[in-house]
Coordinates of C-alpha atoms (C1' of nucleotides) in Angstrom, one line a residue:
Chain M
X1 CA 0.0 0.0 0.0
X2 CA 1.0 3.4 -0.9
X3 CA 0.4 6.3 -3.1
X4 CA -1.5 8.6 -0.2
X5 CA 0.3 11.1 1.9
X6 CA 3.5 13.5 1.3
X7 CA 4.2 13.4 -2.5
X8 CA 2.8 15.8 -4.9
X9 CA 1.6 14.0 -7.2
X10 CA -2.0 15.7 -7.7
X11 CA -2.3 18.7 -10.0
X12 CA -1.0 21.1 -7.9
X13 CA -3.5 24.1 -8.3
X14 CA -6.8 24.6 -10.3
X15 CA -8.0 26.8 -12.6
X16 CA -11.9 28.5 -12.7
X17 CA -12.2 28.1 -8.6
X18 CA -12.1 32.0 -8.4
X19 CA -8.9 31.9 -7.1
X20 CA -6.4 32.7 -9.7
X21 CA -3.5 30.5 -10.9
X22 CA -0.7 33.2 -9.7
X23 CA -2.2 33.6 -6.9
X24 CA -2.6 30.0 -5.7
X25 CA 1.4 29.5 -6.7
X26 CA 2.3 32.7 -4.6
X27 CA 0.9 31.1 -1.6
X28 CA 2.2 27.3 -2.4
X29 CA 6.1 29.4 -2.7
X30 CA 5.4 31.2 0.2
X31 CA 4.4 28.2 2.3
X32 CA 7.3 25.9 0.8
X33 CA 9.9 29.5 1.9
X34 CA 8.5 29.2 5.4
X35 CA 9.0 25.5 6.0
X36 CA 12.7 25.9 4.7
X37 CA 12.5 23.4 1.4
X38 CA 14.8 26.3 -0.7
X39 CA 17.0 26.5 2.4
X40 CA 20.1 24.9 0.9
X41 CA 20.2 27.4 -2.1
X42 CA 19.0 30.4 -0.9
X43 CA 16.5 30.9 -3.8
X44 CA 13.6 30.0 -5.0
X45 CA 13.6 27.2 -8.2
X46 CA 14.2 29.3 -11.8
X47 CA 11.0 30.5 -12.7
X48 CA 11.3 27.6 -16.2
X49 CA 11.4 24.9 -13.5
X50 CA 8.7 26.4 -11.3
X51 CA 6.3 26.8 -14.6
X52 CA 6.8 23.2 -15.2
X53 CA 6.1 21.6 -12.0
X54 CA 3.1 23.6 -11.6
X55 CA 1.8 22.6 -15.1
X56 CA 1.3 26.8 -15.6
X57 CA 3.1 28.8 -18.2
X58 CA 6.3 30.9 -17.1
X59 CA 4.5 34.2 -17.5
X60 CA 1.9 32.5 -14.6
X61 CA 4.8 31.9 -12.4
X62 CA 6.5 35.3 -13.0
X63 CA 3.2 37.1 -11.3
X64 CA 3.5 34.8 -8.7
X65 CA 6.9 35.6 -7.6
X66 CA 6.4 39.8 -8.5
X67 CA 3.4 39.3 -5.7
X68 CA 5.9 37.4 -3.4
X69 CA 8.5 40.4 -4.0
X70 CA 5.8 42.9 -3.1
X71 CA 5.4 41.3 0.1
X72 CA 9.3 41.4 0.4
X73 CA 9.6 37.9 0.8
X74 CA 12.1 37.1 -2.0
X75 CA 13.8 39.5 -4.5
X76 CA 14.6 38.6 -8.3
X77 CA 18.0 39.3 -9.8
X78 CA 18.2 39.3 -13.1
X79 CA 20.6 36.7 -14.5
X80 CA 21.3 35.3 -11.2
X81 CA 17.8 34.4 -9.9
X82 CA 15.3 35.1 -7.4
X83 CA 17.2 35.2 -3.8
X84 CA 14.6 34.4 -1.2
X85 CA 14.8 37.8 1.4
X86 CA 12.8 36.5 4.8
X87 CA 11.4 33.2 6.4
X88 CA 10.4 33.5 9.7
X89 CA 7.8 32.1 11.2
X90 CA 7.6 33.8 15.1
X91 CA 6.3 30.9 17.5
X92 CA 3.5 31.9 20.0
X93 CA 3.3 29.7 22.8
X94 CA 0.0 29.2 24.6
X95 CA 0.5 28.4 28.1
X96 CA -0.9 29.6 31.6
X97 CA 1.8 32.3 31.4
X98 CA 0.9 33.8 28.0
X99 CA 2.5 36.7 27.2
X100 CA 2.6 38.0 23.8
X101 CA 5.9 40.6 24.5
X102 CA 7.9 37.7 26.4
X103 CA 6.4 35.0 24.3
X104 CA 8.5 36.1 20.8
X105 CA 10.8 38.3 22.6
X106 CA 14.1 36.4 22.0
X107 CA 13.0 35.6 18.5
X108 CA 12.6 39.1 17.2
X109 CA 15.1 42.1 18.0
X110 CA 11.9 44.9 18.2
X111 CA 9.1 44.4 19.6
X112 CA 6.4 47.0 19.3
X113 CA 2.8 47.2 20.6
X114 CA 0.9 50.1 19.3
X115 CA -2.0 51.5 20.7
X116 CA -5.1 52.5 17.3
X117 CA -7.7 53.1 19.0
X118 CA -9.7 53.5 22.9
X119 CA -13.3 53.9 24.1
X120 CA -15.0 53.2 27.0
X121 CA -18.1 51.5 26.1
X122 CA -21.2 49.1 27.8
X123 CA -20.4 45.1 27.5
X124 CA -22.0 43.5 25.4
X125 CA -23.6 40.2 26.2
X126 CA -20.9 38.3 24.7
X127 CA -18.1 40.0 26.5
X128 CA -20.1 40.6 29.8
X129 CA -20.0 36.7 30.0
X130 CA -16.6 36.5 28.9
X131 CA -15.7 39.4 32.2
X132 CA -18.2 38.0 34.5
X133 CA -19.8 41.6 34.3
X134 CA -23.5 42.4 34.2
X135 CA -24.2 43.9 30.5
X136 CA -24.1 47.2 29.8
X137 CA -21.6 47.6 32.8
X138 CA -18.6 49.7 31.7
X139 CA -15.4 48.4 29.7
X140 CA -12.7 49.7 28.0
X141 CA -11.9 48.6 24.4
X142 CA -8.5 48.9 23.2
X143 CA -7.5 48.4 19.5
X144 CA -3.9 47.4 19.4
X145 CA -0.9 46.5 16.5
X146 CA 1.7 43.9 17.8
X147 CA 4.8 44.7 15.7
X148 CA 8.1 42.6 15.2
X149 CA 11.3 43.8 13.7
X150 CA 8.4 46.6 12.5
X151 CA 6.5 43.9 10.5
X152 CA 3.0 43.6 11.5
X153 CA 2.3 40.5 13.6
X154 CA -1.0 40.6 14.8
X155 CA -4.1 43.1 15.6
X156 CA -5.7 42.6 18.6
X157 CA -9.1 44.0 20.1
X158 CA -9.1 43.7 24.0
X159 CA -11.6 44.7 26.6
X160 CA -11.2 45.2 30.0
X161 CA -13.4 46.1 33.7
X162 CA -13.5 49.8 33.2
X163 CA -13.9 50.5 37.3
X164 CA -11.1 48.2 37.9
X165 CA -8.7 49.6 35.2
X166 CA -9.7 53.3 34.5
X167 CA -6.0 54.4 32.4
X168 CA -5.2 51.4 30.8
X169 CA -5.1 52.8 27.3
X170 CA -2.4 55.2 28.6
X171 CA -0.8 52.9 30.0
X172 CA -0.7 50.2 27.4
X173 CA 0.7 53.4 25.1
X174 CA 3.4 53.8 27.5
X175 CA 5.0 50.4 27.8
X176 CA 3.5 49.2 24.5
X177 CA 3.0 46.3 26.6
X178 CA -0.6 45.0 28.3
X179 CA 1.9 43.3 31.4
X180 CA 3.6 46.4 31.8
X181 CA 0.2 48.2 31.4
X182 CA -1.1 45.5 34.4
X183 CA 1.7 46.8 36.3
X184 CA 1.5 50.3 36.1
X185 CA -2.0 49.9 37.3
X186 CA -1.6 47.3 40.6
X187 CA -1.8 44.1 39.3
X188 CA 1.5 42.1 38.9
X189 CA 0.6 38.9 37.5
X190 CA -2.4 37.3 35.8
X191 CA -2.9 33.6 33.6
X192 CA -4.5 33.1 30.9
X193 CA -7.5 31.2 31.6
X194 CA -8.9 29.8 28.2
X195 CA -8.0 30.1 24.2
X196 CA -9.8 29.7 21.0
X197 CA -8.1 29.4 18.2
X198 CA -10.0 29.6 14.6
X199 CA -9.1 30.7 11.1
X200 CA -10.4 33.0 8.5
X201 CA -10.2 35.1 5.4
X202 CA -8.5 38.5 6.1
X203 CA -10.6 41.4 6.0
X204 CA -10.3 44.3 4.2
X205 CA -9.7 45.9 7.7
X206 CA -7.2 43.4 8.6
X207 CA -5.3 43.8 5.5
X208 CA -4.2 47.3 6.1
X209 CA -3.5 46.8 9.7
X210 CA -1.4 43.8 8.3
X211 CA -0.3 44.3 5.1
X212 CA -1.9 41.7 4.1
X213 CA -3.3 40.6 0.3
X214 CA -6.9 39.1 -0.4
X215 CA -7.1 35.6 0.5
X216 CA -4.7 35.8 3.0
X217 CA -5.5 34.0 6.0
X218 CA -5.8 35.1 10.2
X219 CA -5.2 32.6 12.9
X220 CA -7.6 33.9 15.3
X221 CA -7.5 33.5 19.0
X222 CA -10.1 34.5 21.8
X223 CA -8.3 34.5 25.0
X224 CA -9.8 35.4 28.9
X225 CA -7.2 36.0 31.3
X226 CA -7.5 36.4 34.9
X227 CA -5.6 37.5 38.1
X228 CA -4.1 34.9 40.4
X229 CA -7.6 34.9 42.4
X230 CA -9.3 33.8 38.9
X231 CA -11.5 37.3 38.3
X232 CA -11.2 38.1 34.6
X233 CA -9.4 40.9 34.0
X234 CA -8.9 40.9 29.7
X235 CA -10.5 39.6 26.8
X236 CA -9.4 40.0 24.0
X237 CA -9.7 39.1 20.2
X238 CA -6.3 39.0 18.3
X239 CA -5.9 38.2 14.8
X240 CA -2.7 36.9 13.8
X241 CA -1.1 36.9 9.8
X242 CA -1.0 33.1 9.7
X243 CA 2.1 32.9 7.7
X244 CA 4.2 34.5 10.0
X245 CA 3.2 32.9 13.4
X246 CA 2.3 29.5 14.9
X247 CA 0.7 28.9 18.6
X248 CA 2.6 26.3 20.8
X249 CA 0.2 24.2 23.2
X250 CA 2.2 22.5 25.9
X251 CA -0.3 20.7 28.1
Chain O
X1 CA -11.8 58.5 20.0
X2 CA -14.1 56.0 17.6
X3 CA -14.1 54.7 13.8
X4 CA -11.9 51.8 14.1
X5 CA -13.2 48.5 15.2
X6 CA -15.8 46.5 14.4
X7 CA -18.2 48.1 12.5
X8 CA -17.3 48.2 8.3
X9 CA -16.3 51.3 6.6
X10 CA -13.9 50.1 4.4
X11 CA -14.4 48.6 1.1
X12 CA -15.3 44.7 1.7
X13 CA -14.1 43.3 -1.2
X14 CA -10.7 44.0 -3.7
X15 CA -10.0 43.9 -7.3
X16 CA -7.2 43.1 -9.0
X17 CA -6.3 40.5 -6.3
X18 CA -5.7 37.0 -8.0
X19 CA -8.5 36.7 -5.4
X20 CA -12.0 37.0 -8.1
X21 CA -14.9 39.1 -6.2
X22 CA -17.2 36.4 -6.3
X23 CA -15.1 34.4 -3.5
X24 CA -14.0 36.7 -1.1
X25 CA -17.9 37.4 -0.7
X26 CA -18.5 34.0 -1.0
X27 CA -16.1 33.9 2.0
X28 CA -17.4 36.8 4.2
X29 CA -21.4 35.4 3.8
X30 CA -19.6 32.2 4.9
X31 CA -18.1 33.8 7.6
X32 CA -21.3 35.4 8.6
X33 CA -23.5 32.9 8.5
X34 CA -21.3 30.6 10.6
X35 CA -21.3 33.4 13.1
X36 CA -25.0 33.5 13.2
X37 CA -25.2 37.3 11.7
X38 CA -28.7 36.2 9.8
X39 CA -30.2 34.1 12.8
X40 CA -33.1 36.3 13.1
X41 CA -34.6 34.7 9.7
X42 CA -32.8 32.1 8.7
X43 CA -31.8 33.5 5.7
X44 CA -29.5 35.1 3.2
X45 CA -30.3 38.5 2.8
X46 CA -31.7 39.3 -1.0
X47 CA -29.0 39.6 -3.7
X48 CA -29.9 43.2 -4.5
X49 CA -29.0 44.0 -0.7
X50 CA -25.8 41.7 -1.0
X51 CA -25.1 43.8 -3.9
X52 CA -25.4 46.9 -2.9
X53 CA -24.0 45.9 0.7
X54 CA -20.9 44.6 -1.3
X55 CA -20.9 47.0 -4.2
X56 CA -20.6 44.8 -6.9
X57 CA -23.0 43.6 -9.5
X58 CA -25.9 41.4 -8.8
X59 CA -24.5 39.0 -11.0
X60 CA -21.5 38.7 -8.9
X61 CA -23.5 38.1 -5.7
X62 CA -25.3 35.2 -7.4
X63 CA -21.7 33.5 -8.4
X64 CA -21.2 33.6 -4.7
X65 CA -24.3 32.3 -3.5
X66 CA -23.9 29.6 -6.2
X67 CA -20.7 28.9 -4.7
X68 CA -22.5 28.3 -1.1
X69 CA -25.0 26.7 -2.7
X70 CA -22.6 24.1 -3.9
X71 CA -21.1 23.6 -0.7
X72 CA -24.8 22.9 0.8
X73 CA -24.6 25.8 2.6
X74 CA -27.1 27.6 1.1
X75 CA -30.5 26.5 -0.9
X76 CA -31.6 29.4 -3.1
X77 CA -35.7 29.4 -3.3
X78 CA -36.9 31.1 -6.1
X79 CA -39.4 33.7 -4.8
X80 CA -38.4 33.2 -1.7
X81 CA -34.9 34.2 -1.0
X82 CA -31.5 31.9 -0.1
X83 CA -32.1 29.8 2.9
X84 CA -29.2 29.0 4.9
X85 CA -28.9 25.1 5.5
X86 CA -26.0 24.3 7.7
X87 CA -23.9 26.7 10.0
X88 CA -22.5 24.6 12.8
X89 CA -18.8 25.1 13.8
X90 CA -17.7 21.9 15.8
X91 CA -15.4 22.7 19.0
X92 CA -12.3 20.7 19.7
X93 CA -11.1 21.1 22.9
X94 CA -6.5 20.8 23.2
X95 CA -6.1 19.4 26.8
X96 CA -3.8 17.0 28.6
X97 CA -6.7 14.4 27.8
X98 CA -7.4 15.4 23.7
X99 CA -9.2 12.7 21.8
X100 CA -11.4 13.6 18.5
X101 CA -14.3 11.1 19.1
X102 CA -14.9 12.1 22.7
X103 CA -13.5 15.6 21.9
X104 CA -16.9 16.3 19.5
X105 CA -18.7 13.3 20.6
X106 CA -22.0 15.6 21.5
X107 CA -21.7 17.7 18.9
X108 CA -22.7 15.2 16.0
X109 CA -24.7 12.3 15.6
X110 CA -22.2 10.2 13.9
X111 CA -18.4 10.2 14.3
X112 CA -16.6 7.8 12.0
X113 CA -12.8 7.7 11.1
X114 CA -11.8 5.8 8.1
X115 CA -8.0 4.5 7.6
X116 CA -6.9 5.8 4.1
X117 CA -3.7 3.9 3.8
X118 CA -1.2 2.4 6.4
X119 CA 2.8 2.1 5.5
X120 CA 5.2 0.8 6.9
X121 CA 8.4 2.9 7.3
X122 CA 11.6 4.5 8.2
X123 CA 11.4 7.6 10.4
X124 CA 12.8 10.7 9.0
X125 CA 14.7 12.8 11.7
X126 CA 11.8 15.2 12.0
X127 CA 9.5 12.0 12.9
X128 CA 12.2 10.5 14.9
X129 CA 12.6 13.6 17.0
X130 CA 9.2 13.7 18.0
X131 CA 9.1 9.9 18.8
X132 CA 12.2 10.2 20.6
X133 CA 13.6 7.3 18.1
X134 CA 16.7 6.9 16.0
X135 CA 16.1 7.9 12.1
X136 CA 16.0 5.4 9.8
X137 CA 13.8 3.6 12.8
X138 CA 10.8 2.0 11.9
X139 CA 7.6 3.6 12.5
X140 CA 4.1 2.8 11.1
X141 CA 2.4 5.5 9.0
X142 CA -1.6 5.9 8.9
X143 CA -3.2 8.2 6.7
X144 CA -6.9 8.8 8.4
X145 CA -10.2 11.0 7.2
X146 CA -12.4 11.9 10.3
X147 CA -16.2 12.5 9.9
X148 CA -18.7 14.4 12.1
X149 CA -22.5 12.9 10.6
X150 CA -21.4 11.8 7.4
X151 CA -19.1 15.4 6.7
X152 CA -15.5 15.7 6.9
X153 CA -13.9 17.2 9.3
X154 CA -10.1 16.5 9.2
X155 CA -7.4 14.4 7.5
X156 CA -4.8 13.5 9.5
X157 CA -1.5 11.8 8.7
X158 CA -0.1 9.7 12.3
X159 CA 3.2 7.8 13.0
X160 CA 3.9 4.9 15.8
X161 CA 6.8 3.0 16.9
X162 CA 6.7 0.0 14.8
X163 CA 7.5 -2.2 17.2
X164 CA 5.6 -1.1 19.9
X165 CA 2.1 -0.5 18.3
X166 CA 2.4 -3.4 15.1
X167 CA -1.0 -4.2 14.0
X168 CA -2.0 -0.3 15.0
X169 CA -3.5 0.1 11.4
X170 CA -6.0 -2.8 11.5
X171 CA -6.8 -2.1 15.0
X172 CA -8.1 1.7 13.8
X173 CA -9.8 0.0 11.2
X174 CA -11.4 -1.4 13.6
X175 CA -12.5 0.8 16.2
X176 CA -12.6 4.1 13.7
X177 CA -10.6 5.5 16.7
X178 CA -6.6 6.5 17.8
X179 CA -8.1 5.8 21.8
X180 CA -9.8 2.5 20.5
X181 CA -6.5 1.3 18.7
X182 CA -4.7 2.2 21.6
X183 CA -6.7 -0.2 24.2
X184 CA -6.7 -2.8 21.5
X185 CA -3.1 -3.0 22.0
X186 CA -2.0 -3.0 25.1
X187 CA -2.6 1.1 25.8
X188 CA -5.5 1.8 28.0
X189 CA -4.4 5.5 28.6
X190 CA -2.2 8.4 27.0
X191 CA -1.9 12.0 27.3
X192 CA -1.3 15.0 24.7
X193 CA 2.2 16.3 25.2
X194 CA 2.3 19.0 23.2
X195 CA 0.4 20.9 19.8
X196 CA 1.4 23.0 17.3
X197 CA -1.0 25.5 15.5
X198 CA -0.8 27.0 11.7
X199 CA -2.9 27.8 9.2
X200 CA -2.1 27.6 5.3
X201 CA -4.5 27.3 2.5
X202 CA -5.5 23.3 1.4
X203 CA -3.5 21.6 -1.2
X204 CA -5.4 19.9 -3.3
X205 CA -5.3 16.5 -1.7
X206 CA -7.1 18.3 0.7
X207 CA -9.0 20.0 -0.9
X208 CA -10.4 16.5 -2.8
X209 CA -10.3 14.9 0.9
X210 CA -12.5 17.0 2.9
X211 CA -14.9 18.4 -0.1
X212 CA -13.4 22.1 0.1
X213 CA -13.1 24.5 -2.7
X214 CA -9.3 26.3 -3.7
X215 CA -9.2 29.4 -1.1
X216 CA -10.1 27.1 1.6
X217 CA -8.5 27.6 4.9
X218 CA -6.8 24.1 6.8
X219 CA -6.2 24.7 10.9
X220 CA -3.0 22.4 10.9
X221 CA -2.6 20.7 14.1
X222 CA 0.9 18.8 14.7
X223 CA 0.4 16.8 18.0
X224 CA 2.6 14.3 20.2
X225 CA 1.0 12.2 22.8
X226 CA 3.0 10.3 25.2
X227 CA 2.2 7.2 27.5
X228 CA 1.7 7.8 30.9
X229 CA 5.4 7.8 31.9
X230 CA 5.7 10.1 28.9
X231 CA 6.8 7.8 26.5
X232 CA 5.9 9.2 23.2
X233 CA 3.5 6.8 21.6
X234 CA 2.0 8.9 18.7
X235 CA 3.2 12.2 16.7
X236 CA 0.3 13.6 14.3
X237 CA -0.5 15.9 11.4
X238 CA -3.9 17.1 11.7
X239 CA -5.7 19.4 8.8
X240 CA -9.1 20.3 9.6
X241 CA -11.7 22.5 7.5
X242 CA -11.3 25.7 9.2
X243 CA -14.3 26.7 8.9
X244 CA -16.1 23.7 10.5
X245 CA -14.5 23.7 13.9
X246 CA -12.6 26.1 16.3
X247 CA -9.7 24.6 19.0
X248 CA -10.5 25.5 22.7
X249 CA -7.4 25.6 25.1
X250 CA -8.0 25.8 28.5
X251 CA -5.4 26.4 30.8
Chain G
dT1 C1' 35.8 36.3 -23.8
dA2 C1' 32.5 33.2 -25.0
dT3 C1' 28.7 30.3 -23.3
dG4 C1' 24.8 28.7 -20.6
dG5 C1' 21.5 29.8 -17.5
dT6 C1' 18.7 33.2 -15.6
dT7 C1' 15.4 37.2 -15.3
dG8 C1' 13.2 41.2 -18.0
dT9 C1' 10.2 42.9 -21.7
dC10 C1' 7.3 42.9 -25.6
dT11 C1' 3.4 41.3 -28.8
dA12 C1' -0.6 38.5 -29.7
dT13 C1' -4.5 35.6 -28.6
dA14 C1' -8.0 33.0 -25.9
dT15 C1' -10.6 32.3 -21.7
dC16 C1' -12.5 33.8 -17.3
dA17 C1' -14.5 37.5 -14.3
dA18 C1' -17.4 41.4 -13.8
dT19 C1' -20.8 44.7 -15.3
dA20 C1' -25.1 46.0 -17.5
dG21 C1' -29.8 45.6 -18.8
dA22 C1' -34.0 43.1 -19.8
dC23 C1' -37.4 39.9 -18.7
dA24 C1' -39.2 35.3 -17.0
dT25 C1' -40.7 32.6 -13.0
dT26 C1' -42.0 31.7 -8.4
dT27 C1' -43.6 32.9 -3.7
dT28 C1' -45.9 35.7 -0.4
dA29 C1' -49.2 38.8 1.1
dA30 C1' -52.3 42.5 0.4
Chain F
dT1 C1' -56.6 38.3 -8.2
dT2 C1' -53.1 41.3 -8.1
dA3 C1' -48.8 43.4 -6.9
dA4 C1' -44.4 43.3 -4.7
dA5 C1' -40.4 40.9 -3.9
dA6 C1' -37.4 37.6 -4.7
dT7 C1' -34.6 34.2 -7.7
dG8 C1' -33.7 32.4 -12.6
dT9 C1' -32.1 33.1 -17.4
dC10 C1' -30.4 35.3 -21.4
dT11 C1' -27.5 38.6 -24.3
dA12 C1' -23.8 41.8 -24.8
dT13 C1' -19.5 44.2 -23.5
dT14 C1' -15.3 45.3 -20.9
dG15 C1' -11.2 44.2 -18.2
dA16 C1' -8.3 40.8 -15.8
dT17 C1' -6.1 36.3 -16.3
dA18 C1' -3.4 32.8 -18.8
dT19 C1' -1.0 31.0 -22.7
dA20 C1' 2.5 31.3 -26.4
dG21 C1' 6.6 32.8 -28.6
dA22 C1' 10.6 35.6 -29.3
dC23 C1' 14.3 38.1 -27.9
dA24 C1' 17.0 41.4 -24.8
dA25 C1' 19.7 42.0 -20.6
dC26 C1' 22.4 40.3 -17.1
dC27 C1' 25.4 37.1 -14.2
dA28 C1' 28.6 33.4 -13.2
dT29 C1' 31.9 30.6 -14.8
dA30 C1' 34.7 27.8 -17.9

DNA sequence: TATGGTTGTCTATATCAATAGACATTTTAA
DNA sequence: TTAAAATGTCTATTGATATAGACAACCATA
């Protein structure tokens, strides 16, 4: 028995599925950079190669790797060939101590968090469940951009007890950091309670935020955290570029 | 302070984007629906409305909603409007204790896993890593489909000590089940060690396995689970159709 | 310096995606 | 019975996508 799993061996990509050819390579390159298969070289296959083992015609392949250089993933030289410019993929672990800041800090050399947007608002239903609030009781929303080595990483929305935590938006804008912005306003240390992770179509928001292109996809996570007595203190909605981050579980 | 978050705005669909406008709207009434945006009535709202919400063409709106249809989402009534059929989103819970049948086991009627093919093998040093073996060991391969009522929800690709789990393949024949397999040889209990989480876009294996259309969005879930002296006993590759389930982690 | 391998540019053609308008068909409700 | 509102079908046109071929420009190396 054999024939299933690992090999190509399929037609690589389709064609009238609304998704188009040069597109669907872009992403299949993209994917193959960021699990290392062009690491011995350095460079992506010559774009003659790449036409043929995608069954498409060169001209196909060539839009693919101009939308790839857009990004600034890989950069074409002419006569040499196309180098391949950045791979990462930051890993977000997904423990008790969740902290986005610490949690890619040695695997970036900036980290940013910037702070888009505030407003102090009533809880919904959903997030009054999600705080153990009564709805309509006040929270604070805060839009946020988590930045590494000043590439977009994720865009999160967070809410939080507004009696408990008047000055969190200042605060988060100060240390670009919601720990630091815990801190700064009396609480030390918190867990994160529960996660759920989903995935989705970018939107047109979540493009710009991101510099994203259509069809991109978002690892989304929903995350409560609470302090050390177990009283929610943040949710929070955060919506990761899936090609440039994956979540570690350690149970 | 307001304008950002939540609410639209911006343009909902691109052009020009490898991406045609017929899909990403396809996606975002996908989207919608599975977050229960038209609970109220059950339905779509009319394509006029979807085109003008969208700014496109009816037309364009009815390639989408064919799209839908296709997927048995949708069931378009003429005279009546689009009706939606099916919006559940299975949840799979990641703990120390993670098993798909009992995981979802509420959620559906029927859970079934099928065994796709079974090989025999040598481990690669990734594979040998995780099983804490030598490369070039033998493990067993199994290539496996899971099912929630007769609809797939994930393909997953599993290795095993050879010598400790032989037989492992007929044995999930069997019992449609990892847990069952597990009992059957000698195994009564095993915990999950640790998960990884990515998103990519489905290959077309995938896309042929679990009946999605190009654009679709896989939640890859690479798992080891260890005996209970932490003996690792299985590692995993898990793609599941995004868009039918979400991963809970609680901590 | 010559050659092979690579990316860059141009022209031409066929197919798919999107718009536009008109009208038919079906359901619901006045 | 009628009208309004919804989906279904058809024709026509425009722009984006994909193929095909030819050749120029550039780089590394023999």
């Amino acid at each position: 028995m054999a024939g299933r799993g690992g090999m190509a061996g399929l037609k690589q990509v389709q064609r009238q599925t609304g998704v188009a050819l040069w597109r669907q390579i872009a992403d299949r390159i993209r994917e193959a950079i960021s699990t290392g298969a062009y690491d011995e070289t350095g460079m992506v296959p010559p774009e003659t190669m790449l036409a043929l083992q995608f069954g498409v015609n060169r001209h196909t392949v060539r839009s693919a790797l101009a939308a790839l250089a857009q990004e600034g993933i890989v950069r074409a030289v002419q006569g040499r060939g196309t180098l391949i410019e950045r791979k990462e993929r930051l890993n977000f672990p997904i423990t008790r101590r969740t902290r986005f800041t610490a949690g890619i800090g040695d695997q970036a050399r900036e980290m940013r968090g910037l702070l888009l947007d505030e407003a102090k608002e009533e809880a919904s239903a959903e997030i009054a469940r999600w705080l153990g609030l009564k709805p309509g009781e006040q929270v604070i929303r805060l839009e946020t951009l988590r930045q590494a080595d000043k590439r977009p990483v994720s865009r999160a929305t967070s809410w939080f007890p507004a009696k408990r935590f008047a000055g969190i938006g200042a605060a988060y804008r100060a240390g670009e950091s919601i720990t630091k912005a815990f801190a700064e306003l009396g609480l030390p240390d918190y867990v994160r309670a529960t996660t759920e992770v989903t995935a989705a179509h970018a939107s047109a928001a979540d493009m710009a935020d991101l510099e994203l292109t259509p069809g991109a996809i978002l690892l989304i996570a929903k995350a409560m955290n609470t302090d050390l007595e177990g009283m929610p203190v943040q949710y929070s909605i955060s919506r990761f570029a899936a090609d440039r981050v994956q979540f570690t579980i350690e149970n």
